[in-house]
Short mmCIF file of C-alpha atoms and ligand atoms in Angstrom, two decimals:
data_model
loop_
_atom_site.label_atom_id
_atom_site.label_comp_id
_atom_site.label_asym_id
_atom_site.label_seq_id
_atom_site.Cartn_x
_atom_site.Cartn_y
_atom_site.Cartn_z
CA UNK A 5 -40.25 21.27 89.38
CA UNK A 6 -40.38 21.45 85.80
CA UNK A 7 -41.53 23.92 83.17
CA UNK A 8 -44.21 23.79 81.15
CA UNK A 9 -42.04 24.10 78.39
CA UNK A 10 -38.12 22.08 78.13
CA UNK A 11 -35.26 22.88 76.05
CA UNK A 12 -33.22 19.79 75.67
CA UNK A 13 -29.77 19.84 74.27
CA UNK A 14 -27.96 17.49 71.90
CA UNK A 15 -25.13 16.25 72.39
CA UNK A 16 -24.38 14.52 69.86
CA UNK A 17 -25.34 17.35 68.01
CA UNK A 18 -22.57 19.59 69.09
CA UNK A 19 -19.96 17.61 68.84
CA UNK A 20 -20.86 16.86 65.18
CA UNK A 21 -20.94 20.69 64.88
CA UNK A 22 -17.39 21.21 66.90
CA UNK A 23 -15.73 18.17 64.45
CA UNK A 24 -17.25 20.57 61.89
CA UNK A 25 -15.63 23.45 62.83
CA UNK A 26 -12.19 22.27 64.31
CA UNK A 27 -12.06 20.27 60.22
CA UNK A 28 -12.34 23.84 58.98
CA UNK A 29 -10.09 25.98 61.26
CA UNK A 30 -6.30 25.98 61.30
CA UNK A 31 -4.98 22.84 63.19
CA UNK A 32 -3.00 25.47 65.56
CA UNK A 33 -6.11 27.38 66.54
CA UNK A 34 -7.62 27.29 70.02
CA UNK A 35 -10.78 27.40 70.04
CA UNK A 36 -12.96 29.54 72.94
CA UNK A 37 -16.71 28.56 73.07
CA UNK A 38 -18.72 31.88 73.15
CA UNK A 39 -21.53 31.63 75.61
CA UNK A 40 -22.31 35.49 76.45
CA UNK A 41 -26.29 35.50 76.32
CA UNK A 42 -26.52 32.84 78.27
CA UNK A 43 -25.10 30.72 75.89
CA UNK A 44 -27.29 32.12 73.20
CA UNK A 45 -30.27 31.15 75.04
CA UNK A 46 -28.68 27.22 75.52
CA UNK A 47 -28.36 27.79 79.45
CA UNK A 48 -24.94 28.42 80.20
CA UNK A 49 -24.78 25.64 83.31
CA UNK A 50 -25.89 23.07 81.34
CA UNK A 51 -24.05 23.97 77.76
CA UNK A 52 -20.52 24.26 79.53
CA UNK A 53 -20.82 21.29 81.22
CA UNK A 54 -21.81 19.82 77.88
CA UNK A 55 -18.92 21.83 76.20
CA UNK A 56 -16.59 20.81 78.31
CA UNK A 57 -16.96 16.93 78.02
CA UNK A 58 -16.88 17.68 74.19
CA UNK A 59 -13.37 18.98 74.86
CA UNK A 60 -13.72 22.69 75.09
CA UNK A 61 -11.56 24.10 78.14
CA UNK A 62 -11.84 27.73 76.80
CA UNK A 63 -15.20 30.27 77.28
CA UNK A 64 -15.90 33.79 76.48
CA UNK A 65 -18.15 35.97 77.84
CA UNK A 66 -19.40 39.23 77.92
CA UNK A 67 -19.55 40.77 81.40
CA UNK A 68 -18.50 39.76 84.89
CA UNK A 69 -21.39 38.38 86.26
CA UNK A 70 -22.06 35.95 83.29
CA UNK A 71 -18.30 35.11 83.77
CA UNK A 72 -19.38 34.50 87.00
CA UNK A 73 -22.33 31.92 86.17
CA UNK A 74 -19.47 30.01 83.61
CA UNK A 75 -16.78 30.44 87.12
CA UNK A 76 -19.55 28.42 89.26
CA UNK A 77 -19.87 25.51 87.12
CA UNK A 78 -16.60 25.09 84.88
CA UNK A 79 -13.83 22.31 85.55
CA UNK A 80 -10.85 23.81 87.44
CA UNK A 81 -8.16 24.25 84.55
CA UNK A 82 -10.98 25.74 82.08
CA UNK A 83 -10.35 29.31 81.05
CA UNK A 84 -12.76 31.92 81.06
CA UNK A 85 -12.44 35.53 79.02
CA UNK A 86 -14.19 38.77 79.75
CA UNK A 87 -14.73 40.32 76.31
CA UNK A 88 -16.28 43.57 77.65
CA UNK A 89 -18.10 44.97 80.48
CA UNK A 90 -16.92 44.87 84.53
CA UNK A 91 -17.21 46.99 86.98
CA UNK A 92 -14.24 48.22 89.05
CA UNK A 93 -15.10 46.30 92.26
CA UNK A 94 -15.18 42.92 89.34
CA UNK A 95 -12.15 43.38 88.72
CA UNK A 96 -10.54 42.04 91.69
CA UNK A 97 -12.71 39.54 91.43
CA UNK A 98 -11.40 38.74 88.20
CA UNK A 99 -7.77 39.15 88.80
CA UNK A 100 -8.13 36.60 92.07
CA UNK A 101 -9.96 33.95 90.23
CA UNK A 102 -8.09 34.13 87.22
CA UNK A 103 -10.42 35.10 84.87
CA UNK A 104 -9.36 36.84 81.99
CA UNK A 105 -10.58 40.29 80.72
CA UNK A 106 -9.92 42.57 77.39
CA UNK A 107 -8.60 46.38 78.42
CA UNK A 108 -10.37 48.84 75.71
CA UNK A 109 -10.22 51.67 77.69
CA UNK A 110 -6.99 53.49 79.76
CA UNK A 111 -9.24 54.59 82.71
CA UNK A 112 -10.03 50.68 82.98
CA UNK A 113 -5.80 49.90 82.28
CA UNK A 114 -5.31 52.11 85.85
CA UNK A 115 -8.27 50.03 87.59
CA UNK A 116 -6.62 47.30 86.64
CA UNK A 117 -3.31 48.02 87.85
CA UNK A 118 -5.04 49.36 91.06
CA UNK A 119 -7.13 45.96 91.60
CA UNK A 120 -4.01 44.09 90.78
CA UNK A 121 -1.83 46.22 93.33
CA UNK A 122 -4.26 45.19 95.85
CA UNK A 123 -4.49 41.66 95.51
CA UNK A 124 -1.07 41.12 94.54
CA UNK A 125 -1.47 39.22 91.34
CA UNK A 126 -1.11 40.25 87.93
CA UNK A 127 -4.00 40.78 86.20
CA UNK A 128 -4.39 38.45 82.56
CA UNK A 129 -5.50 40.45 80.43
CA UNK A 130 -6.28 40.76 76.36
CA UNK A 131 -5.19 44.12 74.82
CA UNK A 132 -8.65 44.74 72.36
CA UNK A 133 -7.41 47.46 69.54
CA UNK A 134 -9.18 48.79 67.22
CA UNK A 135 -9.00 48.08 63.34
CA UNK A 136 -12.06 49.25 62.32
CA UNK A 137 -15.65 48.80 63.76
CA UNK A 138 -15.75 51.82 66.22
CA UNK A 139 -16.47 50.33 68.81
CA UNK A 140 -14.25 49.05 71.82
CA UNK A 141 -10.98 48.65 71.20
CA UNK A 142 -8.22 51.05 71.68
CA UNK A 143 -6.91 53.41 68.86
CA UNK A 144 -3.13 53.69 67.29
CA UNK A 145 -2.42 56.93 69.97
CA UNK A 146 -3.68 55.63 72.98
CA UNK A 147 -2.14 51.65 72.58
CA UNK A 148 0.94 53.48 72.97
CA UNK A 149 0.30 55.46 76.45
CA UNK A 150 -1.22 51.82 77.60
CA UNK A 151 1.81 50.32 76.29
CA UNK A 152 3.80 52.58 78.60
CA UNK A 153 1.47 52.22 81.17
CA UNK A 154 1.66 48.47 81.20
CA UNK A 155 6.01 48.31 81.30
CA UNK A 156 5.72 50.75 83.83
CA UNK A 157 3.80 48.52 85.64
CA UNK A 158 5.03 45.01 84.45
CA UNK A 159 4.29 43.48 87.67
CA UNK A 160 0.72 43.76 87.04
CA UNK A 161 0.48 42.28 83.87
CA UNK A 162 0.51 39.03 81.86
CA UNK A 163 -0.61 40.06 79.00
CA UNK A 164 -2.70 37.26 77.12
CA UNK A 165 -4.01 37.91 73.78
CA UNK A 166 -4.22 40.64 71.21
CA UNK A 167 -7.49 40.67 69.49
CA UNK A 168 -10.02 42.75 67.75
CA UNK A 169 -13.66 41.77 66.01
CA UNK A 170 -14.66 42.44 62.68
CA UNK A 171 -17.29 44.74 61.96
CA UNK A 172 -19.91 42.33 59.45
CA UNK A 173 -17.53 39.05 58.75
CA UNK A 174 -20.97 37.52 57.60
CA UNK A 175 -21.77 39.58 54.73
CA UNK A 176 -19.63 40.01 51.30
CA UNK A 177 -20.78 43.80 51.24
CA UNK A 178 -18.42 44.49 53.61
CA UNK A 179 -15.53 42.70 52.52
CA UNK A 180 -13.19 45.62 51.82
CA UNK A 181 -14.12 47.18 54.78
CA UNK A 182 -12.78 43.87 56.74
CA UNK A 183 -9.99 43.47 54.42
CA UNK A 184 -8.86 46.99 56.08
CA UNK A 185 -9.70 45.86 59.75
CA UNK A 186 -7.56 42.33 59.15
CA UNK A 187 -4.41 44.13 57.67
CA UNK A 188 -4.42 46.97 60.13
CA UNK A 189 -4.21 44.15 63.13
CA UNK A 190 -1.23 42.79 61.60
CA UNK A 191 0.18 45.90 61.34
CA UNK A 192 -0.45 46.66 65.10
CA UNK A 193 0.94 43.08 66.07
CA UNK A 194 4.19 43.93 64.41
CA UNK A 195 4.10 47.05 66.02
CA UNK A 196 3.94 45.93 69.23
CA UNK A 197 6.27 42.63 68.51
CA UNK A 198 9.27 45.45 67.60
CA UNK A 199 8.74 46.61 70.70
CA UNK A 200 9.34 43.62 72.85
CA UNK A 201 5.43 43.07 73.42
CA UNK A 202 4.35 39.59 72.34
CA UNK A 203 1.08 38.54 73.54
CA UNK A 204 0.50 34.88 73.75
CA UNK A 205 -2.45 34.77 71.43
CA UNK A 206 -3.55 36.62 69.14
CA UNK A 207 -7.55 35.98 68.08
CA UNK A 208 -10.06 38.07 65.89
CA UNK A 209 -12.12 35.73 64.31
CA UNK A 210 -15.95 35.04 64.95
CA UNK A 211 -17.88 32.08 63.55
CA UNK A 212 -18.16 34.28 60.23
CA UNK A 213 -14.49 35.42 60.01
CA UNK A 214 -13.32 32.00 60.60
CA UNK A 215 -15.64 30.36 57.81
CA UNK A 216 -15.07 33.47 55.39
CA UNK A 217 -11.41 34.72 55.99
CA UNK A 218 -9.10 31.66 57.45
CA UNK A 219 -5.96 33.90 57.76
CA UNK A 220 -8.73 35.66 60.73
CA UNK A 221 -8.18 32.66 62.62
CA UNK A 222 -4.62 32.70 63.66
CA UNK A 223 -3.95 31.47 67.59
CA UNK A 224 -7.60 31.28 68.62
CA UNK A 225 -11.06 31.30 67.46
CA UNK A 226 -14.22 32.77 69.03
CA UNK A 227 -16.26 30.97 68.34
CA UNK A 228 -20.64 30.97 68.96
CA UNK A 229 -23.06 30.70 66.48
CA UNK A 230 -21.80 27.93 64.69
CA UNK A 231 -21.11 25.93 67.84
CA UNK A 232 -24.49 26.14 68.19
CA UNK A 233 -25.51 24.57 65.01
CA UNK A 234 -26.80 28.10 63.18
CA UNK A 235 -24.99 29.61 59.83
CA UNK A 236 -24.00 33.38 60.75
CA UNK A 237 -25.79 34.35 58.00
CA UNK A 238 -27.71 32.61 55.05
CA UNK A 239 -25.01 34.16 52.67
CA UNK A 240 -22.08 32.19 54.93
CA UNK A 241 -23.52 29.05 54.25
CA UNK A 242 -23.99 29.78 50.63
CA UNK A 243 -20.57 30.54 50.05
CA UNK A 244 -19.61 27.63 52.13
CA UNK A 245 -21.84 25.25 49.99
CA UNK A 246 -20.50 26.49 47.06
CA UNK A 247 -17.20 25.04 47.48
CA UNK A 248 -18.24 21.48 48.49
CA UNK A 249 -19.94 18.85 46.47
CA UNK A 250 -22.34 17.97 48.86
CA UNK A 251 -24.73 21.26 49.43
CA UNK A 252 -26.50 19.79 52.59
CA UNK A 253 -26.06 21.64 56.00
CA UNK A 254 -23.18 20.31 58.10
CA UNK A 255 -24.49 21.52 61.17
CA UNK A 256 -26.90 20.22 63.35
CA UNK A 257 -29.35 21.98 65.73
CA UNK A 258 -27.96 21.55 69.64
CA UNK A 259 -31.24 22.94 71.12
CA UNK A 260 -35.06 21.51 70.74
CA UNK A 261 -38.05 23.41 72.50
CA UNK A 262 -40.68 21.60 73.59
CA UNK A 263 -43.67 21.36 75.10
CA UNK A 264 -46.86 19.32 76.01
CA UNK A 265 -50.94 19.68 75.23
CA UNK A 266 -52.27 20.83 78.35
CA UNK A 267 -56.32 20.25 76.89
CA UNK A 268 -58.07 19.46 73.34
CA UNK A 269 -61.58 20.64 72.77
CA UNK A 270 -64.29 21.12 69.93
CA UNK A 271 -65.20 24.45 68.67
CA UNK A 272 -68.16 25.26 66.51
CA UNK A 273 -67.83 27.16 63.27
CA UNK A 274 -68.50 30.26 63.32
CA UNK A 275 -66.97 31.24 66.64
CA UNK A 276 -64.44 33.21 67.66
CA UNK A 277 -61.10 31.50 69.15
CA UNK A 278 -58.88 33.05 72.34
CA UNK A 279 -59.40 36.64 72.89
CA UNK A 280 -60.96 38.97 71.05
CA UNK A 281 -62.20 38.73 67.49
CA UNK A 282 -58.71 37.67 65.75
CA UNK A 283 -59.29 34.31 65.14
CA UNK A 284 -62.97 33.32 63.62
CA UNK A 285 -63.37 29.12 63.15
CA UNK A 286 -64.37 29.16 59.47
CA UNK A 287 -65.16 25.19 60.02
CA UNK A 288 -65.88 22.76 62.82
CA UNK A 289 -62.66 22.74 64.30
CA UNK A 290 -60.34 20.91 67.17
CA UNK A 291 -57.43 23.00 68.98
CA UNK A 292 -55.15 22.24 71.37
CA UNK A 293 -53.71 24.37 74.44
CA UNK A 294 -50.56 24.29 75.10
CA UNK A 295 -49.31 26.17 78.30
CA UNK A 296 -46.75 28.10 75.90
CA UNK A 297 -47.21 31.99 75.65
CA UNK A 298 -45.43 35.08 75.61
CA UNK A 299 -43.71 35.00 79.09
CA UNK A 300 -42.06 31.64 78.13
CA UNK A 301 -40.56 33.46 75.12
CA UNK A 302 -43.03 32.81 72.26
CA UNK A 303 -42.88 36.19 70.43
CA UNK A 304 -46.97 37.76 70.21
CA UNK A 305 -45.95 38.63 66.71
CA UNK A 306 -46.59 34.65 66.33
CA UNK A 307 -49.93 34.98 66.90
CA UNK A 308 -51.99 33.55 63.59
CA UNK A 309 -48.58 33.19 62.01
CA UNK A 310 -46.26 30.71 64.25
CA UNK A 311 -46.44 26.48 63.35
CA UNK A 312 -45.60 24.07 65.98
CA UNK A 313 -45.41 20.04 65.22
CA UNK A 314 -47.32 17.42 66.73
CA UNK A 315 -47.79 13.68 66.06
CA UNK A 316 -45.18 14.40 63.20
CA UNK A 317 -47.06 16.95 61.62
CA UNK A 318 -47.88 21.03 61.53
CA UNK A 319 -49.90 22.59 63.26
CA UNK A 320 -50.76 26.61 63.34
CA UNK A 321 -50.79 29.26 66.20
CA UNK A 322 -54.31 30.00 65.49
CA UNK A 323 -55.64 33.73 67.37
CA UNK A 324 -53.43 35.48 69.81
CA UNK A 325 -51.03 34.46 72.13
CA UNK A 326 -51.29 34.87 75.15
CA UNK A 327 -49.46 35.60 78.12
CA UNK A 328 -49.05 31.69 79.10
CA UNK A 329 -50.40 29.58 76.54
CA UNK A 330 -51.03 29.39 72.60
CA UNK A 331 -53.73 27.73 70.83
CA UNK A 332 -53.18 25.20 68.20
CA UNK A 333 -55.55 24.04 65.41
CA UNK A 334 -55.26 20.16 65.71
CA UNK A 335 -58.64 19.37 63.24
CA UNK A 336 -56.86 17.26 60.81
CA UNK A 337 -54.19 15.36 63.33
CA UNK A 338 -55.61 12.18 64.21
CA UNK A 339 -55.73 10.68 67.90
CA UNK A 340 -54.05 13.52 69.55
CA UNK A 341 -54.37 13.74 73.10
CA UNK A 342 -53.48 15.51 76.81
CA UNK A 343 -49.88 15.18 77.33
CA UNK A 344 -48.66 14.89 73.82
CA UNK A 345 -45.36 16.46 72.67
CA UNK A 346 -45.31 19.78 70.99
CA UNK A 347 -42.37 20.84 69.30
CA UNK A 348 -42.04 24.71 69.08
CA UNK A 349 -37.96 25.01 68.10
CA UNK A 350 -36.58 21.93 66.50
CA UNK A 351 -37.13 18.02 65.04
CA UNK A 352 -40.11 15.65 65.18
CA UNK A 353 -39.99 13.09 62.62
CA UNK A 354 -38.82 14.02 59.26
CA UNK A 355 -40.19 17.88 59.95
CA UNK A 356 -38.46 20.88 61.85
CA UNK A 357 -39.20 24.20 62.86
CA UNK A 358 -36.36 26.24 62.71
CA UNK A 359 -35.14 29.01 64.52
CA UNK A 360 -35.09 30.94 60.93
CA UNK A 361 -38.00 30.07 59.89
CA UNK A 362 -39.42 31.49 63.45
CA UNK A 363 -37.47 34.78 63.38
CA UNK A 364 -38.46 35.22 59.76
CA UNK A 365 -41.83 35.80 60.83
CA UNK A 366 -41.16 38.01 63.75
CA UNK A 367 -38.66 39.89 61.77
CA UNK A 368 -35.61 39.16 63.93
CA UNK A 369 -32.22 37.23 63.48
CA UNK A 370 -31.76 33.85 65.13
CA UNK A 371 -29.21 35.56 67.26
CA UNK A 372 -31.99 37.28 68.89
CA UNK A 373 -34.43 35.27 69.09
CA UNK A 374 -32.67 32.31 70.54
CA UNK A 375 -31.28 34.97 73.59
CA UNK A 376 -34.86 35.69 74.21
CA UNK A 377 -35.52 32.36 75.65
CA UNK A 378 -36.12 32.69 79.18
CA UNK A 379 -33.40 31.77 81.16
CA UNK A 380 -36.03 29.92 83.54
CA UNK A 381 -37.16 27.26 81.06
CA UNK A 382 -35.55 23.84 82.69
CA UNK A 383 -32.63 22.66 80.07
CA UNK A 384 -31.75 18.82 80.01
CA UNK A 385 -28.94 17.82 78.58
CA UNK A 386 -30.14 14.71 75.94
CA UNK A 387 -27.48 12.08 73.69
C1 PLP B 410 -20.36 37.39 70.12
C2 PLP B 410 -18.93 37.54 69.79
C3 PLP B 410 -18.26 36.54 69.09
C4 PLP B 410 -18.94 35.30 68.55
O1 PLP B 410 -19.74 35.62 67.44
P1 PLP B 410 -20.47 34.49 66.57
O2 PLP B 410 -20.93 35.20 65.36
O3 PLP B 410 -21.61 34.00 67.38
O4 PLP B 410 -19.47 33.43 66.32
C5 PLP B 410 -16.90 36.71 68.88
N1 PLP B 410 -16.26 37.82 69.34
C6 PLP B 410 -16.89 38.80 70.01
C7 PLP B 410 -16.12 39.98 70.47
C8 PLP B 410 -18.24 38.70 70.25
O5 PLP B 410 -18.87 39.68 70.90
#
């Protein structure tokens, strides 16, 4: 059945934005399409399928059971990496479908050689260190009991990348501190090279690494945001545009949001629109419903503030929104009617909502607010 809202997905769009960033990497680097979230709020079914005829044969995710969702739909050859969080009864899992998984922790390095005792295969994992951020990653004293722990244990081991992430790639105000973070990982890599270890990739960089430091990018790239056609940061594009001649955005939106007007009516001035006394009609006016609310993701900080576009033009959120629909005030968009498009995220005729402009208003990054679409809205994949 379908939604009363669709996100539809570009093609075209991402593979502009992949050209875009395999132009700007180094030839030699792989590049593994982040899709953790699922898939930033894409649908990870129907953006690794799409992925994957644009060429990508490499995903990273966050925790087993969304490496799980990429496992059930990928093309047999495609790799998938665990860059945090499974559970010790995963890991088997893991180890017998060959997904890959980063070891941060040496209580995980024995599960690991436990899970891979049991089914007998050697577990592929990526040895996460830490440069830096504080966060995952192991530290200078304890890589060296796991580096014990692993040639004691060679059996259950292919050991597939060294990698760390930067702690703020996307802002210059921490540029010494990341400065630190890339030369201690090269001083761990050599480190471990004198000592016969020699992982087959090593891979640090993010979308903002990779457009702000290109020595970050070295075997492989992770990268998400960009993919999806969204600057890390505003400042990231800025110093991007700044060394081109042409200052227009190379990147194109891969998602769209839309929806439909479910009813148009009249409303008299002087009354009060949708619940409560938030809205008053200051004029004659016409609105549209559009079965659109909260539950489907549209933030209640929207309400009175959010735009939508229909018949090529603006229209505003006008009182509260509610649980399952909005109200839009239509009074000076001619002939519109039951059934017509609504654009919440995205392009209709020469205007666009963006995902910015939309977490601008409900103070929150378009990381966030493109996870926060509901996993249940129907995604179509569009050229
Ligand atoms: C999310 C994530 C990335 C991708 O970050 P983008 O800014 O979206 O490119 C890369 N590495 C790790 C470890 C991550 O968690």
């Amino acid at each position: 059945m379908t939604t009363t809202s669709v996100i539809e997905l570009k093609r075209s769009a991402l593979a502009n934005n992949l050209d875009f960033i395999r132009n700007h990497i180094h030839s030699h680097s792989k590049i593994s399409s982040v899709v953790k979230g699922n898939a930033y709020g894409h649908g990870t079914r129907e953006f690794v399928s799409l992925a994957e005829s644009e060429g990508i044969d490499h995903f990273s995710v966050f925790s087993a059971d969304e490496a799980e969702q990429v496992f059930n739909c990928k093309k047999p050859g495609t790799t998938i990496m665990i860059m945090g969080w499974l559970e010790n009864e995963q890991v088997e899992w893991a180890i017998e479908n060959d997904v890959e998984f980063y070891i941060f922790d040496l209580n995980f390095v024995n599960e690991a050689i436990e899970a891979s005792k049991k089914v007998k295969k050697p577990a592929k994992v990526h040895i996460e260190v830490e440069t830096g951020m504080n966060r995952t990653g192991f530290k200078n004293k304890t890589l060296r009991e796991v580096i014990s722990l692993i040639e004691d244990n060679k059996e259950c081991f292919n050991i597939k990348g060294l990698c760390t992430h930067y702690a703020g790639a996307e802002s210059i105000a921490n540029h010494v501190r990341i400065q630190k973070q890339i030369r201690n990982f090269n001083r761990i890599y050599r480190n471990l090279a004198s000592n016969g270890i020699k992982p087959d990739l090593r891979h640090t960089a993010c979308s903002a690494a990779a457009m702000n430091y290109p020595g970050t990018c070295m075997d492989m790239v992770r990268i998400g945001i960009l993919q999806y056609g969204f600057w890390p940061s505003p400042e990231t594009f800025i110093q991007y545009a700044h060394r081109q001649t042409d200052k227009s955005d190379p990147l194109t939106r891969v998602l769209k949001w839309k929806s439909k007007i479910m009813t148009i009516k009249e409303v008299k001035e002087g009354d009060f629109i949708s619940y409560g006394t938030n809205y008053l009609a200051q004029e004659n006016k016409k609105i549209a419903v559009i079965p659109v609310g909260y539950s489907s993701g549209y933030n209640r900080v929207l309400s009175n503030q959010g735009r939508v576009l229909i018949n090529e033009t603006f229209a505003n959120v006008i009182g509260l929104v509610n649980m399952n629909m909005m109200i839009v005030d239509v009074t000076r968009i001619n002939s519109v009617k039951r059934g017509d498009e609504v654009v919440l995220i995205g392009r209709q005729g020469d205007h666009e909502i963006t995902v910015n402009s939309f977490s601008a208003m409900s103070d929150s990054m378009n990381y966030e607010m493109l996870v926060r679409l509901p996993q249940n809205i129907e995604r179509r994949i569009v050229n």
